[in-house]
C-alpha positions as a Python dict, from the first residue, in 0.01 Angstrom:
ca = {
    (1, 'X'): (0, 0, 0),
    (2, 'X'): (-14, 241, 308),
    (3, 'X'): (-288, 378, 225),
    (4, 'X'): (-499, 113, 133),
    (5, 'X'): (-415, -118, 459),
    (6, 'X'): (-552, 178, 647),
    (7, 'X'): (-891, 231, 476),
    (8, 'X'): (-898, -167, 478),
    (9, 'X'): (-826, -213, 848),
    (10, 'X'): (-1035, 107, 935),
    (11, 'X'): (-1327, 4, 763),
    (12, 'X'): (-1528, -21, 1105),
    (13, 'X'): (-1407, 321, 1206),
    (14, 'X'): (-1660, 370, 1483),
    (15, 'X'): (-1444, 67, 1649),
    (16, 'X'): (-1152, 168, 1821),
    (17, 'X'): (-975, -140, 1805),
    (18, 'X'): (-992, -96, 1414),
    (19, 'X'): (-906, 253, 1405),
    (20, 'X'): (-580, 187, 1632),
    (21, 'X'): (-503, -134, 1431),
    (22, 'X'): (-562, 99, 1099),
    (23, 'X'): (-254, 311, 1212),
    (24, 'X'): (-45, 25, 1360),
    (25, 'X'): (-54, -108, 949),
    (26, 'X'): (30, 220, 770),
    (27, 'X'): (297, 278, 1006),
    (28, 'X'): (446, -76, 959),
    (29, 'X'): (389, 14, 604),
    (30, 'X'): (612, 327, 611),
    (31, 'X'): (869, 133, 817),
    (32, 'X'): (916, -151, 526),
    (33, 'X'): (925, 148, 266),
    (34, 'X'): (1189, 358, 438),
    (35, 'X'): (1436, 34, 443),
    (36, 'X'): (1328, -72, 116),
    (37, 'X'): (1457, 247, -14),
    (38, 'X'): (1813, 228, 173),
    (39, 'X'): (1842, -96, 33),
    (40, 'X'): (1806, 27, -285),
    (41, 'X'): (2056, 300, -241),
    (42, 'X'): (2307, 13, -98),
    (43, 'X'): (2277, -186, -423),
    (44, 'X'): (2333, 134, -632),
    (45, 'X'): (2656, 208, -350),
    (46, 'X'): (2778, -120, -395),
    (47, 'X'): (2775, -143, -737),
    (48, 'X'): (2938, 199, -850),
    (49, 'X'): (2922, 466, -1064),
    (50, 'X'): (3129, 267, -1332),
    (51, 'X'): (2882, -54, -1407),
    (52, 'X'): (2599, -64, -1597),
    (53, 'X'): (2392, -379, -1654),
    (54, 'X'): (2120, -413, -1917),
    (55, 'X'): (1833, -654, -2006),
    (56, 'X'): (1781, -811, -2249),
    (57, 'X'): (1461, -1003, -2416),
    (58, 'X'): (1556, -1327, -2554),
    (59, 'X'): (1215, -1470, -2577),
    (60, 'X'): (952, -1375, -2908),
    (61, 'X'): (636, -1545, -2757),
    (62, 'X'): (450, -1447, -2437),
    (63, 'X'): (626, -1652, -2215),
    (64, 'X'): (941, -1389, -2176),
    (65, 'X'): (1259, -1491, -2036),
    (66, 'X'): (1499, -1244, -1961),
    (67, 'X'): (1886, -1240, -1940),
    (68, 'X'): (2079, -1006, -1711),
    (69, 'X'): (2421, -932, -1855),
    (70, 'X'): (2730, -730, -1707),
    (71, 'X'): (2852, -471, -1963),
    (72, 'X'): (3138, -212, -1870),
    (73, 'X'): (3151, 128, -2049),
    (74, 'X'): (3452, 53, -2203),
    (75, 'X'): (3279, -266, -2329),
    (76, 'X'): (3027, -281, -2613),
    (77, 'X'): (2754, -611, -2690),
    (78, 'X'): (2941, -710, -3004),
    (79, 'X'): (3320, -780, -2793),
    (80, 'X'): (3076, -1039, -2616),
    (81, 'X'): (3239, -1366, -2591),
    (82, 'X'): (3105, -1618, -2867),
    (83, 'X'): (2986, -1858, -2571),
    (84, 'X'): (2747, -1632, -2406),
    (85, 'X'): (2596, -1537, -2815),
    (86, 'X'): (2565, -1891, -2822),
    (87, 'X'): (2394, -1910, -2467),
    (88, 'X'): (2150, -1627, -2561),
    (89, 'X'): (2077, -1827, -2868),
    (90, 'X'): (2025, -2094, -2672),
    (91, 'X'): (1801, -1980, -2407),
    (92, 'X'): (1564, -1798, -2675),
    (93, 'X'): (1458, -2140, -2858),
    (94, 'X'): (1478, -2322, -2518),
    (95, 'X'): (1135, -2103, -2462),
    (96, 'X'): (976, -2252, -2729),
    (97, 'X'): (1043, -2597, -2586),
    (98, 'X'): (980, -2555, -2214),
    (99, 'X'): (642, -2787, -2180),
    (100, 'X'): (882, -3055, -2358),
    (101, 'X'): (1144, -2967, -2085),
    (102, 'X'): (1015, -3181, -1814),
    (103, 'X'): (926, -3503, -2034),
    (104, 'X'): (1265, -3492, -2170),
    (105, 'X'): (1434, -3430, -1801),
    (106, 'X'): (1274, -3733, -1704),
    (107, 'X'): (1292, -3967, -2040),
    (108, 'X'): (1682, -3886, -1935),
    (109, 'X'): (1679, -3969, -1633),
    (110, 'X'): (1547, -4322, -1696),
    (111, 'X'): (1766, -4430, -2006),
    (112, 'X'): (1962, -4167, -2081),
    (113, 'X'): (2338, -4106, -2022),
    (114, 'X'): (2560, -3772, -1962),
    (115, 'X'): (2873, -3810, -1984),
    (116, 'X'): (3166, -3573, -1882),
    (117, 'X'): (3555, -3601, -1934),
    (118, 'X'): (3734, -3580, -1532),
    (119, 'X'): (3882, -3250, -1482),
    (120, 'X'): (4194, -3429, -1371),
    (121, 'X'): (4234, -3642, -1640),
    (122, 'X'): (4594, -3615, -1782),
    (123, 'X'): (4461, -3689, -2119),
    (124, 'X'): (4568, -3448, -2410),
    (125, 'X'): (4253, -3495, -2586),
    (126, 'X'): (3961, -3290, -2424),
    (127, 'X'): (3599, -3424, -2480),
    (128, 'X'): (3315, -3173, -2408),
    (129, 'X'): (3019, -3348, -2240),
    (130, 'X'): (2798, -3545, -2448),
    (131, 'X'): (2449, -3670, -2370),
    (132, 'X'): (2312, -4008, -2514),
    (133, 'X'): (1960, -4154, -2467),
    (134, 'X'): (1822, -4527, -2534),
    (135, 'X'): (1497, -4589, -2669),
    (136, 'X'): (1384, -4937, -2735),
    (137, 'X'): (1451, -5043, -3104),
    (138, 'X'): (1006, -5009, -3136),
    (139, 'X'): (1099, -4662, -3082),
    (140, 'X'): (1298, -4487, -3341),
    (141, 'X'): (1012, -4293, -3480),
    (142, 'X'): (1028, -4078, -3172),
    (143, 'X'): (1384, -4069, -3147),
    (144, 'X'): (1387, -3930, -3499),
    (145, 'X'): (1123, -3695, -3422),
    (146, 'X'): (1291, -3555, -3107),
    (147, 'X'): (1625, -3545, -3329),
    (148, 'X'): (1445, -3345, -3595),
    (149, 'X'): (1236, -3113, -3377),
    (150, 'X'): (1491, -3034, -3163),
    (151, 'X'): (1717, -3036, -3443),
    (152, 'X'): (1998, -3181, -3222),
    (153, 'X'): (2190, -3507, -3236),
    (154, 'X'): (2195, -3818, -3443),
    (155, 'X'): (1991, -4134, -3392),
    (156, 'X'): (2184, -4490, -3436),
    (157, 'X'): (2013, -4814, -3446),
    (158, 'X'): (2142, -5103, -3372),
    (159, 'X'): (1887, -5439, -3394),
    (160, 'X'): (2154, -5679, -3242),
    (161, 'X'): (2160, -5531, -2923),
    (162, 'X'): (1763, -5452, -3003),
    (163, 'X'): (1770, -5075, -2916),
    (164, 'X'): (1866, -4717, -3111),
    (165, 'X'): (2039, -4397, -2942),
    (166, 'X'): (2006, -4055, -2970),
    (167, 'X'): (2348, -3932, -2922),
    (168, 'X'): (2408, -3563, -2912),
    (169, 'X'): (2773, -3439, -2916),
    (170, 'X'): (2818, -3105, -3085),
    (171, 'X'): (2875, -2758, -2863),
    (172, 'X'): (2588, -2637, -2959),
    (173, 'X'): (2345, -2933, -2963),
    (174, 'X'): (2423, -3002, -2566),
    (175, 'X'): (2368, -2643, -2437),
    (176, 'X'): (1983, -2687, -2577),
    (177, 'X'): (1934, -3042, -2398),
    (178, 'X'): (2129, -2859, -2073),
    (179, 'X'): (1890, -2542, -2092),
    (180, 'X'): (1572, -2769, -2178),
    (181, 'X'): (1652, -3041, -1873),
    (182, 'X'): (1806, -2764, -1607),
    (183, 'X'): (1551, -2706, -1340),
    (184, 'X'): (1343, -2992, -1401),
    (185, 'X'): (1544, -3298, -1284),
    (186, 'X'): (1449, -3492, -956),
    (187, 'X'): (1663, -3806, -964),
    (188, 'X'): (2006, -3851, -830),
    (189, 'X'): (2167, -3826, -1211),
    (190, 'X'): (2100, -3453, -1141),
    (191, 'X'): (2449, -3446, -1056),
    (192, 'X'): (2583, -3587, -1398),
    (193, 'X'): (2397, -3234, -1515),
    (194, 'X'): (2585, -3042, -1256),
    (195, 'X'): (2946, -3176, -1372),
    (196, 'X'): (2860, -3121, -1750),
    (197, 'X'): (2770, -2738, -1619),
    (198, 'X'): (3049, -2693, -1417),
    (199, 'X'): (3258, -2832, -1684),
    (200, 'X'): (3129, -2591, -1967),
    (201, 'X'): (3133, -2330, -1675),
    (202, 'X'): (3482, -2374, -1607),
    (203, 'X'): (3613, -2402, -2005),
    (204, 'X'): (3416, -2126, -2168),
    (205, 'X'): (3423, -1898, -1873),
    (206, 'X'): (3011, -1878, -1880),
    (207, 'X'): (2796, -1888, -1572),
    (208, 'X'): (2502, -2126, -1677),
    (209, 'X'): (2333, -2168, -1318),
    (210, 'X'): (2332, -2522, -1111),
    (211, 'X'): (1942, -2524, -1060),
    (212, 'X'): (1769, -2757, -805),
    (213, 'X'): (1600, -3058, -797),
    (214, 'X'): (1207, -2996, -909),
    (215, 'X'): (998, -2995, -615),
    (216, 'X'): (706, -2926, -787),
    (217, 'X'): (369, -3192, -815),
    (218, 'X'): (433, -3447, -1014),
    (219, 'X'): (46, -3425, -1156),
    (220, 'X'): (251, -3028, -1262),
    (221, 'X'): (398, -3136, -1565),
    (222, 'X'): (534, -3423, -1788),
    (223, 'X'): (805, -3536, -1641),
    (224, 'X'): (684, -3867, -1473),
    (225, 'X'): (530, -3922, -1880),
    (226, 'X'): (921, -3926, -2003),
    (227, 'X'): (1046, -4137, -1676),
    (228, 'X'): (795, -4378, -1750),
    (229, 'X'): (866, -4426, -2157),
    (230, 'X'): (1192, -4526, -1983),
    (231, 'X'): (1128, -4751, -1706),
    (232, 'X'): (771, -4805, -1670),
    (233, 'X'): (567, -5074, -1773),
    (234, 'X'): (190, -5165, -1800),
    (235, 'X'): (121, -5571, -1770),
    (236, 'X'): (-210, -5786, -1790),
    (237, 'X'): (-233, -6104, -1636),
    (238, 'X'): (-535, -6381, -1698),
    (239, 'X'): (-533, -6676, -1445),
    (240, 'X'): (-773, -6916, -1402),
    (241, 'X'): (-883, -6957, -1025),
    (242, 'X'): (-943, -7292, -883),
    (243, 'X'): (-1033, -7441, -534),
    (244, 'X'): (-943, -7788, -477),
    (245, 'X'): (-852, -7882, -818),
    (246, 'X'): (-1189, -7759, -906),
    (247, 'X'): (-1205, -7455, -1159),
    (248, 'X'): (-1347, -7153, -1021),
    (249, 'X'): (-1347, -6857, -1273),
    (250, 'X'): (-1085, -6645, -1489),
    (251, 'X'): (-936, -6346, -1337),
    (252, 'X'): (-809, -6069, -1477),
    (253, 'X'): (-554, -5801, -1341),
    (254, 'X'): (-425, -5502, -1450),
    (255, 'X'): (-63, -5358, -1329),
    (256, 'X'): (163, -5045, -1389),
    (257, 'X'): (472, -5047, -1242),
    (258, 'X'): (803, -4852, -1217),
    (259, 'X'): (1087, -4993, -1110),
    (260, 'X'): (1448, -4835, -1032),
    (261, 'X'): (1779, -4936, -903),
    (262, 'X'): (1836, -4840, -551),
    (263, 'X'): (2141, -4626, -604),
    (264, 'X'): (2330, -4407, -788),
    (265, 'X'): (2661, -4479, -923),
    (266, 'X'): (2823, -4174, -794),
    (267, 'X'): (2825, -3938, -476),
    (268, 'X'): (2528, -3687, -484),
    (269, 'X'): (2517, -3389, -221),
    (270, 'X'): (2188, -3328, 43),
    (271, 'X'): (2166, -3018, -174),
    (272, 'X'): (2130, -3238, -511),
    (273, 'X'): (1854, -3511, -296),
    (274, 'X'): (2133, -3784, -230),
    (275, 'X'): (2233, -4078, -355),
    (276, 'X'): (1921, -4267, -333),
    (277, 'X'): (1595, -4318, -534),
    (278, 'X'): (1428, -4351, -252),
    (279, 'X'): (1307, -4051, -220),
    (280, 'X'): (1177, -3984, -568),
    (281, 'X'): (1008, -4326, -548),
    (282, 'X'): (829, -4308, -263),
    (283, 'X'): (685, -3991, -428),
    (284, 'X'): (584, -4170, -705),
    (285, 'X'): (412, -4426, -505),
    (286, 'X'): (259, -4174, -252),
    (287, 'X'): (136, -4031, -615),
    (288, 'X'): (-40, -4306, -689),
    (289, 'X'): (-151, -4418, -309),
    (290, 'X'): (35, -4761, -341),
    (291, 'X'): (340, -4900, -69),
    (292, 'X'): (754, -4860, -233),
    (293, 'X'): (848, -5217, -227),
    (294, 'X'): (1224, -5349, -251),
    (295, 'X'): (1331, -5583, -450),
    (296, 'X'): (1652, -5830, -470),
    (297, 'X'): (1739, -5993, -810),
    (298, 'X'): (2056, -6247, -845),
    (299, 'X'): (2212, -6282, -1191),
    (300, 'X'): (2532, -6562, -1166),
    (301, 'X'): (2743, -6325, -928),
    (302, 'X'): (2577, -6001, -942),
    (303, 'X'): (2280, -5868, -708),
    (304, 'X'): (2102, -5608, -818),
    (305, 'X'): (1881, -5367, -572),
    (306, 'X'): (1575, -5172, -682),
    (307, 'X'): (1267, -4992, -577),
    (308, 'X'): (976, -5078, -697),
    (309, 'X'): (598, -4932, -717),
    (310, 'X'): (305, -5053, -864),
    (311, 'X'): (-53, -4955, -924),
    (312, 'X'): (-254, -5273, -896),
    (313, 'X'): (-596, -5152, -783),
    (314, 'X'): (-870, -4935, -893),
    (315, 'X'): (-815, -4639, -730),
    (316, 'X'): (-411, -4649, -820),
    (317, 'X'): (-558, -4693, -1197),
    (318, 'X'): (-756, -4387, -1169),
    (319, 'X'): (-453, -4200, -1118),
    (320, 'X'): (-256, -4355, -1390),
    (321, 'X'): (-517, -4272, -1614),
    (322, 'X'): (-576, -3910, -1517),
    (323, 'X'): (-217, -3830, -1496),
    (324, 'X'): (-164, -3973, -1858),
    (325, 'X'): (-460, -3847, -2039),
    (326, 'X'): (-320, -3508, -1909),
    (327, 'X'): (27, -3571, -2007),
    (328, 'X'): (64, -3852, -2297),
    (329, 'X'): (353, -4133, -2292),
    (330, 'X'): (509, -4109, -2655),
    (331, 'X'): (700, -4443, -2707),
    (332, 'X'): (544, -4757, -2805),
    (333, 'X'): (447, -4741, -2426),
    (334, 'X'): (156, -4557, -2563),
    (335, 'X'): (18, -4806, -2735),
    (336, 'X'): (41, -5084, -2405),
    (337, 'X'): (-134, -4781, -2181),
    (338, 'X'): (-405, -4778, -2453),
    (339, 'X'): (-464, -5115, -2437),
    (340, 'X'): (-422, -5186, -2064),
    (341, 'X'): (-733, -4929, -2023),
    (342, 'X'): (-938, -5168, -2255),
    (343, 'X'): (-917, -5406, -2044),
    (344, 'X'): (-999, -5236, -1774),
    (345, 'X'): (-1285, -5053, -1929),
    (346, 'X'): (-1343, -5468, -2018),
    (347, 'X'): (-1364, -5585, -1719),
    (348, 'X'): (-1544, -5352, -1522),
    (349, 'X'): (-1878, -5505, -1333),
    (350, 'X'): (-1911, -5851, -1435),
    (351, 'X'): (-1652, -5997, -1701),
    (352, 'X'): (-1824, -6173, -1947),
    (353, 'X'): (-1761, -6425, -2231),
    (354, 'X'): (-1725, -6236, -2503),
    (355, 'X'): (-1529, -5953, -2312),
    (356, 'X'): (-1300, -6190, -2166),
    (357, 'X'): (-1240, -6329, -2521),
    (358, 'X'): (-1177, -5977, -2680),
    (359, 'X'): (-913, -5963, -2323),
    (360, 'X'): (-701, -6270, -2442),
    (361, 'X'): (-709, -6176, -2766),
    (362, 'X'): (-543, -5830, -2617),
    (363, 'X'): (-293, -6023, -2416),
    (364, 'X'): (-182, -6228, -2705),
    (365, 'X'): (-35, -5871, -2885),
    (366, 'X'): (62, -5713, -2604),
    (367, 'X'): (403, -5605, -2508),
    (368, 'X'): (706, -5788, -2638),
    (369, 'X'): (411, -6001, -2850),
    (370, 'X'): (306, -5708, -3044),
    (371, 'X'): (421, -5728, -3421),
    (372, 'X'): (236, -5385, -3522),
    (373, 'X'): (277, -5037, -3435),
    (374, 'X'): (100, -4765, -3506),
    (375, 'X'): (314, -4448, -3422),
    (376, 'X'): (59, -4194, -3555),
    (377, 'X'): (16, -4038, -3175),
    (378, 'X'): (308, -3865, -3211),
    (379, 'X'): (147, -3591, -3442),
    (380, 'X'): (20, -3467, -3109),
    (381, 'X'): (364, -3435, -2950),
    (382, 'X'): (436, -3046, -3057),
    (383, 'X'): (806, -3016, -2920),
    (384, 'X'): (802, -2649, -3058),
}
């Protein structure tokens, strides 16, 4: 690196600025490589002659993931505890499933639930943490295919209350969702992850890592995709215009909007982004170059505070559009997002007769309305 700063720097060596400049950069060169090298020596120092550590791969495809692990001489890989065989285990399939990581970080973090049993609890029975998600009662096919795939949990329907659950209990089954989800999280419930790590940290003496919220683009990856099969939703709305009392024309608008409570149940730390959804919703609405609105709702006693932000004009739509041809919605959400760009494509330029007919007729299935679906999208969603 020496070397090649000076003959880069020196280029011009009938300048003398250059030439002086050439030896100012392999000397700063040989300056960073001298304490580069007693670092080195420190960490060998400070670790001792009686530690050795090895790598491992864990990973079969490309995309390699390695795990550092502690071994003393007097210690062989087989007296490993049966946690961290699991957590190896683990962490080698989770590589198969990272591009599904995000989607399902954020399809959790809209309507899905992880619970964990209070470390002070003075109940004899000890629960591990469990992780349950909702999917509208439209959308067992991909809670069965997730279940399958993933080969973790076990989906539950139940019509009455007009929704199913993926609920996911075992040892085993919960260290995938945790290794899958880790790292990708940007809500406030990234602190329900925390506990259930701590927790497993804590009772099988492992060391999964705490990591961050993802501070990464949203337009990076699919998270925003799962977050919206939770809580987004894609509306049309036909109105007839009038001046007077005197009938004008029939409008047509498009919306997509996501909407969130304000707060989170629990206390979340500066270092886990707070106890707000403010700040990952005015992301999402910088995203798609709209204002965060608030909103107030009154049911009998109760007052409910959200955030709200929604795409309502053309160059908001764009962005929807781009961001989810990139990175697909998977619930029956799909099917709305296909047919709210219909009626955009529809209406575009002047709206005539026969388009605004082939809109109503659109309107009349959509949403709640719609009495067929058509679930054949998710032959695209390749979870492995």
């Amino acid at each position: 690196v020496g070397v090649c700063s000076y003959l880069l720097v020196s280029f011009w060596f009938t300048r003398i600025f250059a030439n002086q400049s050439s030896i100012s950069a392999f000397l700063t060169n040989r300056v960073g490589d001298c304490f580069l090298t007693i670092g080195m020596f420190t960490i060998l120092w400070s670790l001792g002659k009686k530690k050795n550590y090895k790598v491992f791969k864990v990973s079969k495809n490309k995309s390699i993931k390695f795990s550092l692990l502690y071994e003393n001489k007097t210690e062989t890989l087989h007296e490993a505890s049966q946690f961290n065989s699991i957590s190896l285990a683990c962490a080698g399939q989770v590589r198969e499933y990272s591009s599904f990581g995000p989607y399902l970080a954020g399809l959790i973090e809209g309507d899905g639930h992880i619970a964990v049993q209070d470390k002070s609890t003075e109940k004899k029975v000890i629960h591990r943490p469990k992780i349950i998600i909702a999917f509208n009662i439209h959308d067992k096919p991909l809670a069965d295919k997730i279940s399958m795939d993933l080969q973790v949990g076990k989906v539950i329907s139940k019509p009455k209350e007009g929704h199913v659950i993926l609920q996911i209990l075992s040892k085993e089954e919960v260290l995938k969702i945790i290794y899958l989800i880790n790292g990708y999280m940007r809500t406030p419930k990234i602190e329900a992850l925390h506990r259930a790590i701590d927790w497993i940290n804590e009772k099988d003496n492992s060391s999964i890592p705490c990591l961050g919220i993802d501070k990464s683009p949203l337009d990076s990856n699919g998270w925003l995709a799962g977050f919206t099969d939770s809580d987004g939703c894609f509306s049309i709305t036909v109105y007839d215009r009038k001046k007077n009392g005197v009938f004008l024309r029939t409008s047509v608008q498009t919306f997509f909007r996501i909407e969130v409570k304000q707060n989170y149940s629990r206390e979340v730390t500066l270092e886990q982004g707070g106890s707000s959804f403010f700040y990952i919703m005015s992301e999402i609405a910088a995203f798609f170059t709209v204002n965060l609105y608030t909103r107030t709702r009154k049911t009998k006693d109760k007052v409910f505070y959200a955030f709200v932000a929604i795409a309502h004009n053309s160059r908001s739509h764009e962005i929807v559009r781009r961001y989810f041809e990139k990175f697909p919605l998977y619930s029956s959400k799909y099917l709305a997002y296909k047919d709210w760009c219909i009626v955009q494509d529809l209406h575009r330029g002047s709206l005539s007769k026969d388009n605004l007919e082939k809109i109503k007729h659109i309107k009349n299935q959509f949403n709640s309305k719609r009495k067929v679906f058509d679930f054949s999208h998710l032959d695209s969603l390749q979870i492995k």
